[in-house]
Amino acid sequence: MMVHNPCLVTEEVFHLLRTAGELEYLGEGVTQLVHALQTANLAVRSGAASELVVAALLHDIGHLCAPEDAQSMAGVGVLDHEFVGADFLQERGFSELVTEVIYGHVPAKCYLVFKNQEYSHRLSPASIATLHFQGGPMTESEARSFETQPFFREKIQLRMWDDRAKCPGITVPPLESYYELIVEHLTQGLRPD
């Protein structure tokens, strides 16, 4: 893995988030940036570990860093954005927990739709629209397999925050309040074991 400067990587990620600040979040009534900040704030308020807060903030970065020719889900985001985002962050030195939880937040939706019919009824119209592109509800065997994956609980928790982080008008801490957290996260990855 190539060693990256933690401050430069943080600036690169923040540039993507700031640039998306004015972009609507897939028909949800909030911008991409507001959604990211609300998700991270829910993680902080839950007392989540710092790595999970980083994952919450960056979980949809794949919508922002995807190439222009990336396949769309009928106008509601980038198909496979979870892979795009996790790969992008892994290449820049983010931890396995961060990248695996980001990868897993889409399968977590498919899992929860299978496991809990009430969950399905709480999904926003945009989340329902994307579910088809994301494989639909899991089968029973897929769900059992998903439950054995690393960071299963963290993936489910991120999904729950993701679903709640679409509220217009809520005031949350600004993007800059996460700068040191991300730099520290990336710096820890550079330290020898």
Coordinates of N, CA and C in Angstrom, one line a residue:
M1 N 0.8 -1.2 0.0 CA 0.0 0.0 0.0 C 0.9 1.2 0.0
M2 N 0.5 2.2 -0.8 CA 1.2 3.4 -0.9 C 1.0 4.3 0.4
V3 N 2.0 4.9 0.9 CA 1.8 5.8 2.1 C 1.4 7.2 1.6
H4 N 0.3 7.6 2.2 CA -0.2 8.9 1.9 C -0.1 9.9 3.1
N5 N 0.0 11.2 2.8 CA 0.1 12.2 3.9 C -1.3 12.3 4.4
P6 N -1.5 12.1 5.8 CA -2.8 12.1 6.4 C -3.5 13.5 6.2
C7 N -2.8 14.6 6.2 CA -3.4 15.9 6.0 C -3.9 16.1 4.6
L8 N -3.1 15.6 3.6 CA -3.5 15.8 2.2 C -4.7 14.9 1.9
V9 N -4.7 13.7 2.5 CA -5.8 12.8 2.2 C -7.1 13.4 2.8
T10 N -7.0 13.9 4.0 CA -8.1 14.6 4.7 C -8.6 15.7 3.8
E11 N -7.7 16.6 3.3 CA -8.1 17.7 2.5 C -8.8 17.2 1.2
E12 N -8.3 16.1 0.6 CA -8.9 15.5 -0.6 C -10.3 15.1 -0.3
V13 N -10.5 14.4 0.8 CA -11.9 13.9 1.2 C -12.8 15.1 1.5
F14 N -12.3 16.0 2.2 CA -13.1 17.2 2.6 C -13.5 18.0 1.3
H15 N -12.6 18.1 0.3 CA -12.9 18.8 -0.9 C -14.1 18.1 -1.6
L16 N -14.1 16.8 -1.6 CA -15.2 16.0 -2.2 C -16.5 16.4 -1.5
L17 N -16.4 16.3 -0.2 CA -17.6 16.6 0.6 C -18.1 18.1 0.5
R18 N -17.2 19.0 0.5 CA -17.5 20.4 0.3 C -18.1 20.6 -1.1
T19 N -17.5 20.0 -2.1 CA -18.0 20.2 -3.5 C -19.4 19.7 -3.6
A20 N -19.7 18.6 -2.9 CA -21.1 18.0 -2.9 C -22.0 18.7 -2.0
G21 N -21.6 19.7 -1.3 CA -22.4 20.4 -0.3 C -23.7 20.9 -0.9
E22 N -23.6 21.3 -2.1 CA -24.8 21.9 -2.8 C -25.6 20.9 -3.6
L23 N -25.1 19.7 -3.7 CA -25.8 18.7 -4.5 C -26.9 18.0 -3.6
E24 N -28.0 17.8 -4.2 CA -29.1 17.2 -3.5 C -28.7 15.7 -3.2
Y25 N -29.1 15.2 -2.1 CA -28.8 13.8 -1.7 C -30.0 12.9 -2.2
L26 N -29.9 12.6 -3.5 CA -30.7 11.6 -4.1 C -32.2 11.7 -3.8
G27 N -32.7 12.9 -3.8 CA -34.2 13.1 -3.6 C -34.6 13.0 -2.2
E28 N -33.7 13.2 -1.2 CA -34.0 13.0 0.2 C -34.3 14.4 0.9
G29 N -34.2 15.5 0.2 CA -34.5 16.8 0.9 C -33.3 17.4 1.7
V30 N -32.2 16.7 1.6 CA -31.0 17.3 2.2 C -29.8 17.2 1.2
T31 N -28.7 17.9 1.4 CA -27.6 17.7 0.5 C -26.8 16.5 0.9
Q32 N -25.8 16.2 0.0 CA -24.9 15.1 0.3 C -24.1 15.4 1.6
L33 N -23.6 16.6 1.7 CA -22.9 17.0 2.8 C -23.7 17.0 4.1
V34 N -24.9 17.5 4.1 CA -25.8 17.5 5.3 C -26.0 16.0 5.7
H35 N -26.3 15.2 4.7 CA -26.5 13.7 5.0 C -25.3 13.1 5.7
A36 N -24.1 13.4 5.2 CA -22.9 12.9 5.8 C -22.7 13.4 7.2
L37 N -22.9 14.7 7.4 CA -22.7 15.3 8.7 C -23.8 14.8 9.7
Q38 N -25.0 14.6 9.3 CA -26.0 14.1 10.2 C -25.7 12.6 10.5
T39 N -25.2 11.8 9.6 CA -24.9 10.5 9.9 C -23.8 10.4 10.9
A40 N -22.7 11.2 10.7 CA -21.6 11.3 11.7 C -22.1 11.7 13.0
N41 N -22.9 12.7 13.1 CA -23.4 13.3 14.3 C -24.2 12.2 15.1
L42 N -25.0 11.4 14.4 CA -25.7 10.3 15.1 C -24.7 9.3 15.7
A43 N -23.6 9.0 15.0 CA -22.6 8.1 15.5 C -22.0 8.7 16.7
V44 N -21.6 10.0 16.7 CA -21.0 10.7 17.9 C -22.0 10.6 19.0
R45 N -23.2 11.0 18.8 CA -24.2 11.0 19.9 C -24.5 9.6 20.5
S46 N -24.2 8.6 19.7 CA -24.4 7.2 20.2 C -23.2 6.7 21.0
G47 N -22.1 7.5 21.0 CA -20.9 7.1 21.7 C -20.1 6.1 20.9
A48 N -20.2 6.2 19.6 CA -19.5 5.2 18.8 C -18.0 5.5 18.8
A49 N -17.2 4.4 18.6 CA -15.8 4.5 18.5 C -15.4 5.5 17.3
S50 N -14.2 6.1 17.4 CA -13.8 7.0 16.4 C -13.8 6.5 15.0
E51 N -13.4 5.2 14.8 CA -13.4 4.6 13.5 C -14.8 4.5 12.9
L52 N -15.8 4.3 13.7 CA -17.1 4.2 13.2 C -17.7 5.6 12.9
V53 N -17.3 6.6 13.6 CA -17.6 8.0 13.3 C -17.1 8.3 11.9
V54 N -15.8 8.0 11.7 CA -15.2 8.2 10.4 C -16.0 7.5 9.3
A55 N -16.4 6.2 9.5 CA -17.1 5.5 8.5 C -18.5 6.2 8.3
A56 N -19.1 6.6 9.3 CA -20.4 7.3 9.2 C -20.3 8.6 8.3
L57 N -19.3 9.4 8.6 CA -19.1 10.6 7.8 C -18.9 10.3 6.3
L58 N -18.1 9.2 6.1 CA -17.6 9.0 4.7 C -18.4 7.8 4.0
H59 N -19.5 7.3 4.5 CA -20.1 6.1 4.0 C -20.6 6.3 2.6
D60 N -20.9 7.5 2.1 CA -21.4 7.7 0.8 C -20.4 8.4 -0.1
I61 N -19.2 8.4 0.2 CA -18.2 9.0 -0.6 C -18.1 8.5 -2.0
G62 N -18.5 7.2 -2.2 CA -18.5 6.6 -3.5 C -19.4 7.3 -4.5
H63 N -20.4 8.0 -4.0 CA -21.3 8.8 -4.9 C -20.5 10.0 -5.4
L64 N -19.5 10.5 -4.7 CA -18.8 11.7 -5.0 C -17.4 11.5 -5.7
C65 N -16.8 10.3 -5.5 CA -15.5 10.1 -6.1 C -15.6 9.2 -7.3
A66 N -16.8 8.7 -7.7 CA -17.0 7.9 -8.8 C -16.6 8.6 -10.1
P67 N -16.1 7.9 -11.1 CA -15.8 8.5 -12.4 C -17.1 9.0 -13.0
E68 N -17.0 10.0 -13.9 CA -18.2 10.6 -14.5 C -19.0 9.6 -15.3
D69 N -18.4 8.5 -15.8 CA -19.1 7.5 -16.6 C -19.7 6.4 -15.7
A70 N -19.6 6.5 -14.4 CA -20.1 5.5 -13.5 C -21.6 5.2 -13.8
Q71 N -22.0 4.0 -13.7 CA -23.4 3.6 -13.9 C -24.3 4.2 -12.8
S72 N -25.4 4.8 -13.2 CA -26.4 5.4 -12.2 C -27.5 4.4 -11.9
M73 N -28.1 4.6 -10.7 CA -29.3 3.8 -10.3 C -30.5 4.7 -10.6
A74 N -30.8 4.9 -11.9 CA -31.9 5.7 -12.4 C -32.0 7.0 -11.7
G75 N -30.9 7.7 -11.6 CA -30.9 9.1 -11.1 C -30.9 9.2 -9.6
V76 N -30.7 8.1 -8.9 CA -30.7 8.1 -7.4 C -29.3 7.6 -6.9
G77 N -28.3 8.0 -7.6 CA -27.0 7.6 -7.1 C -26.2 6.7 -8.0
V78 N -25.0 6.5 -7.5 CA -24.0 5.6 -8.3 C -24.2 4.2 -7.9
L79 N -24.4 3.3 -8.9 CA -24.5 1.9 -8.7 C -23.2 1.4 -8.1
D80 N -23.2 0.6 -7.1 CA -22.1 0.0 -6.4 C -21.2 1.1 -5.7
H81 N -21.9 2.2 -5.3 CA -21.1 3.3 -4.6 C -20.4 2.8 -3.4
E82 N -20.9 1.7 -2.7 CA -20.3 1.2 -1.5 C -18.9 0.6 -1.9
F83 N -18.8 0.0 -3.0 CA -17.5 -0.6 -3.5 C -16.5 0.6 -3.9
V84 N -17.1 1.5 -4.7 CA -16.3 2.6 -5.1 C -15.7 3.4 -4.0
G85 N -16.6 3.7 -3.0 CA -16.1 4.5 -1.8 C -15.1 3.7 -1.0
A86 N -15.4 2.4 -0.7 CA -14.5 1.6 0.2 C -13.1 1.5 -0.5
D87 N -13.1 1.2 -1.8 CA -11.9 1.1 -2.5 C -11.1 2.4 -2.5
F88 N -11.8 3.5 -2.7 CA -11.2 4.8 -2.8 C -10.5 5.1 -1.4
L89 N -11.2 4.8 -0.3 CA -10.7 5.1 1.0 C -9.5 4.1 1.4
Q90 N -9.7 2.8 1.0 CA -8.6 1.9 1.3 C -7.3 2.3 0.6
E91 N -7.4 2.7 -0.6 CA -6.2 3.2 -1.3 C -5.5 4.3 -0.7
R92 N -6.2 5.1 0.2 CA -5.7 6.2 0.9 C -5.3 6.0 2.3
G93 N -5.4 4.7 2.7 CA -4.9 4.4 4.0 C -5.9 4.3 5.2
F94 N -7.2 4.3 4.8 CA -8.2 4.2 5.9 C -8.3 2.7 6.3
S95 N -8.7 2.5 7.6 CA -8.6 1.2 8.2 C -9.6 0.2 7.6
E96 N -9.3 -1.1 7.9 CA -10.2 -2.1 7.5 C -11.6 -2.0 8.0
L97 N -11.7 -1.6 9.3 CA -13.1 -1.4 9.9 C -13.8 -0.3 9.1
V98 N -13.2 0.8 8.8 CA -13.9 1.9 8.0 C -14.3 1.4 6.7
T99 N -13.4 0.8 5.9 CA -13.7 0.4 4.6 C -14.7 -0.8 4.5
E100 N -14.6 -1.7 5.4 CA -15.5 -2.9 5.5 C -16.9 -2.4 5.9
V101 N -17.0 -1.5 6.8 CA -18.4 -1.0 7.2 C -19.0 -0.2 6.1
I102 N -18.2 0.6 5.4 CA -18.7 1.4 4.3 C -19.2 0.4 3.2
Y103 N -18.4 -0.6 2.9 CA -18.8 -1.6 1.9 C -20.1 -2.3 2.4
G104 N -20.2 -2.5 3.6 CA -21.4 -3.3 4.1 C -22.6 -2.5 4.4
H105 N -22.6 -1.2 4.3 CA -23.9 -0.5 4.6 C -25.0 -0.7 3.6
V106 N -24.6 -1.1 2.3 CA -25.7 -1.4 1.3 C -26.2 -2.8 1.6
P107 N -25.3 -3.8 1.7 CA -25.9 -5.1 2.0 C -26.7 -5.2 3.3
A108 N -26.3 -4.3 4.3 CA -27.1 -4.2 5.5 C -28.5 -3.8 5.3
K109 N -28.7 -2.9 4.3 CA -30.1 -2.6 4.0 C -30.9 -3.8 3.4
C110 N -30.2 -4.5 2.5 CA -30.8 -5.7 2.0 C -31.1 -6.8 3.0
Y111 N -30.2 -6.9 4.0 CA -30.4 -7.8 5.1 C -31.6 -7.3 6.0
L112 N -31.6 -6.1 6.4 CA -32.7 -5.6 7.2 C -34.1 -5.7 6.6
V113 N -34.1 -5.5 5.3 CA -35.4 -5.6 4.5 C -35.9 -7.1 4.6
F114 N -34.9 -8.0 4.5 CA -35.3 -9.4 4.7 C -35.7 -9.8 6.1
K115 N -35.0 -9.3 7.1 CA -35.2 -9.7 8.5 C -36.4 -9.0 9.1
N116 N -36.8 -7.8 8.7 CA -37.7 -7.0 9.5 C -38.6 -6.2 8.5
Q117 N -39.9 -6.7 8.4 CA -40.8 -6.0 7.5 C -41.1 -4.6 7.9
E118 N -41.1 -4.3 9.2 CA -41.3 -2.9 9.7 C -40.2 -2.0 9.2
Y119 N -38.9 -2.5 9.1 CA -37.8 -1.7 8.6 C -38.1 -1.3 7.1
S120 N -38.7 -2.2 6.3 CA -39.0 -1.9 5.0 C -39.9 -0.7 4.8
H121 N -40.9 -0.6 5.8 CA -41.9 0.4 5.7 C -41.3 1.8 6.1
R122 N -40.2 1.8 6.8 CA -39.6 3.0 7.2 C -38.6 3.6 6.2
L123 N -38.3 2.9 5.2 CA -37.4 3.3 4.2 C -37.9 4.5 3.4
S124 N -37.1 5.5 3.1 CA -37.5 6.6 2.3 C -37.8 6.2 0.9
P125 N -38.5 7.0 0.1 CA -38.7 6.6 -1.3 C -37.5 6.4 -2.1
A126 N -36.4 7.2 -1.9 CA -35.2 7.0 -2.6 C -34.5 5.7 -2.2
S127 N -34.6 5.3 -0.9 CA -34.0 4.0 -0.5 C -34.7 2.9 -1.1
I128 N -36.0 3.0 -1.2 CA -36.8 1.9 -1.8 C -36.4 1.8 -3.3
A129 N -36.3 3.0 -4.0 CA -35.9 2.9 -5.4 C -34.6 2.3 -5.6
T130 N -33.6 2.5 -4.7 CA -32.3 2.0 -4.9 C -32.2 0.5 -4.6
L131 N -33.1 0.0 -3.7 CA -33.1 -1.3 -3.3 C -33.1 -2.3 -4.4
H132 N -33.9 -2.0 -5.5 CA -33.9 -2.9 -6.6 C -32.5 -3.0 -7.3
F133 N -31.8 -1.9 -7.4 CA -30.5 -1.9 -8.0 C -29.5 -2.6 -7.1
Q134 N -29.7 -2.7 -5.8 CA -28.8 -3.2 -4.9 C -29.0 -4.7 -4.6
G135 N -29.9 -5.3 -5.3 CA -30.1 -6.8 -5.2 C -31.4 -7.1 -4.5
G136 N -32.1 -6.2 -3.9 CA -33.4 -6.5 -3.2 C -33.1 -7.2 -1.9
P137 N -34.1 -7.6 -1.2 CA -34.0 -8.3 0.0 C -33.1 -9.5 -0.1
M138 N -32.3 -9.8 0.9 CA -31.5 -11.0 0.9 C -32.3 -12.3 1.0
T139 N -31.8 -13.4 0.6 CA -32.4 -14.7 0.9 C -32.0 -15.1 2.3
E140 N -32.6 -16.1 2.8 CA -32.3 -16.6 4.1 C -30.8 -17.0 4.2
S141 N -30.3 -17.7 3.2 CA -28.9 -18.2 3.2 C -28.0 -17.0 3.1
E142 N -28.3 -16.0 2.3 CA -27.5 -14.8 2.2 C -27.5 -14.0 3.6
A143 N -28.6 -14.0 4.2 CA -28.7 -13.3 5.5 C -27.8 -14.0 6.6
R144 N -27.9 -15.4 6.6 CA -27.1 -16.1 7.5 C -25.6 -15.9 7.3
S145 N -25.2 -15.8 6.0 CA -23.8 -15.6 5.7 C -23.4 -14.2 6.1
F146 N -24.3 -13.2 5.8 CA -24.0 -11.8 6.2 C -23.8 -11.7 7.7
E147 N -24.5 -12.4 8.5 CA -24.4 -12.3 10.0 C -23.1 -12.8 10.5
T148 N -22.3 -13.6 9.7 CA -21.0 -14.1 10.1 C -19.9 -13.2 9.6
Q149 N -20.2 -12.2 8.8 CA -19.1 -11.3 8.3 C -18.5 -10.5 9.4
P150 N -17.2 -10.1 9.2 CA -16.6 -9.2 10.2 C -17.4 -7.9 10.2
F151 N -17.4 -7.3 11.4 CA -18.1 -6.0 11.6 C -19.6 -6.0 11.3
F152 N -20.2 -7.2 11.5 CA -21.6 -7.3 11.2 C -22.4 -6.2 11.9
R153 N -22.2 -6.1 13.2 CA -23.0 -5.2 14.1 C -22.7 -3.8 13.7
E154 N -21.5 -3.4 13.4 CA -21.2 -2.1 12.9 C -21.8 -1.7 11.6
K155 N -21.9 -2.7 10.7 CA -22.6 -2.4 9.4 C -24.1 -2.1 9.6
I156 N -24.7 -2.9 10.5 CA -26.1 -2.7 10.8 C -26.3 -1.3 11.5
Q157 N -25.4 -1.0 12.4 CA -25.5 0.3 13.1 C -25.4 1.5 12.1
L158 N -24.4 1.4 11.2 CA -24.2 2.5 10.2 C -25.5 2.6 9.4
R159 N -26.0 1.5 9.0 CA -27.2 1.5 8.2 C -28.4 2.2 8.9
M160 N -28.5 2.0 10.2 CA -29.6 2.6 10.9 C -29.3 4.2 11.0
W161 N -28.1 4.6 11.2 CA -27.8 6.0 11.2 C -28.1 6.6 9.9
D162 N -27.6 5.9 8.8 CA -27.8 6.3 7.4 C -29.3 6.6 7.2
D163 N -30.1 5.7 7.6 CA -31.6 5.9 7.3 C -32.2 7.1 8.1
R164 N -31.6 7.4 9.2 CA -32.2 8.5 10.0 C -31.6 9.9 9.6
A165 N -30.5 9.9 8.9 CA -29.8 11.1 8.6 C -30.3 11.9 7.3
K166 N -31.6 12.1 7.3 CA -32.1 12.8 6.1 C -33.2 13.8 6.5
C167 N -32.8 14.6 7.5 CA -33.8 15.5 8.1 C -33.4 17.0 7.8
P168 N -34.2 17.6 7.0 CA -33.9 19.0 6.7 C -34.0 19.9 7.9
G169 N -33.1 20.9 8.0 CA -33.2 21.9 9.0 C -32.5 21.6 10.4
I170 N -31.9 20.4 10.5 CA -31.3 20.0 11.8 C -29.9 20.6 11.8
T171 N -29.5 21.3 12.9 CA -28.2 21.8 13.0 C -27.2 20.8 13.6
V172 N -26.1 20.5 12.9 CA -25.1 19.6 13.4 C -23.7 20.2 13.3
P173 N -22.7 19.7 14.0 CA -21.4 20.3 13.9 C -20.9 20.3 12.4
P174 N -20.1 21.3 12.1 CA -19.6 21.4 10.7 C -18.6 20.4 10.3
L175 N -18.3 20.3 9.0 CA -17.3 19.3 8.5 C -16.0 19.5 9.2
E176 N -15.5 20.7 9.4 CA -14.2 21.0 10.0 C -14.0 20.3 11.4
S177 N -15.1 20.1 12.1 CA -15.0 19.5 13.4 C -14.5 18.0 13.3
Y178 N -14.5 17.4 12.1 CA -14.0 16.1 12.0 C -12.6 16.0 11.4
Y179 N -12.0 17.1 11.2 CA -10.6 17.2 10.5 C -9.6 16.4 11.4
E180 N -9.4 16.7 12.6 CA -8.4 16.1 13.5 C -8.7 14.6 13.7
L181 N -10.0 14.3 13.7 CA -10.4 12.8 13.9 C -9.9 12.0 12.7
I182 N -10.0 12.5 11.5 CA -9.6 11.8 10.3 C -8.1 11.8 10.2
V183 N -7.4 12.9 10.4 CA -6.0 12.9 10.4 C -5.4 11.9 11.4
E184 N -6.0 11.9 12.6 CA -5.5 11.0 13.6 C -5.7 9.5 13.2
H185 N -6.9 9.3 12.6 CA -7.2 7.9 12.1 C -6.2 7.5 11.1
L186 N -5.9 8.3 10.1 CA -4.9 8.0 9.1 C -3.5 7.9 9.6
T187 N -3.1 8.7 10.6 CA -1.8 8.7 11.2 C -1.6 7.4 12.0
Q188 N -2.6 6.9 12.7 CA -2.5 5.6 13.4 C -2.2 4.5 12.4
G189 N -2.7 4.5 11.2 CA -2.4 3.5 10.2 C -1.0 3.5 9.8
L190 N -0.3 4.6 10.0 CA 1.1 4.7 9.6 C 2.1 4.2 10.6
R191 N 1.6 4.1 11.8 CA 2.5 3.7 12.9 C 2.8 2.2 12.8
P192 N 4.1 1.8 13.1 CA 4.5 0.4 13.0 C 3.8 -0.3 14.2
D193 N 3.5 -1.6 14.0 CA 2.9 -2.4 15.1 C 3.9 -2.8 16.1

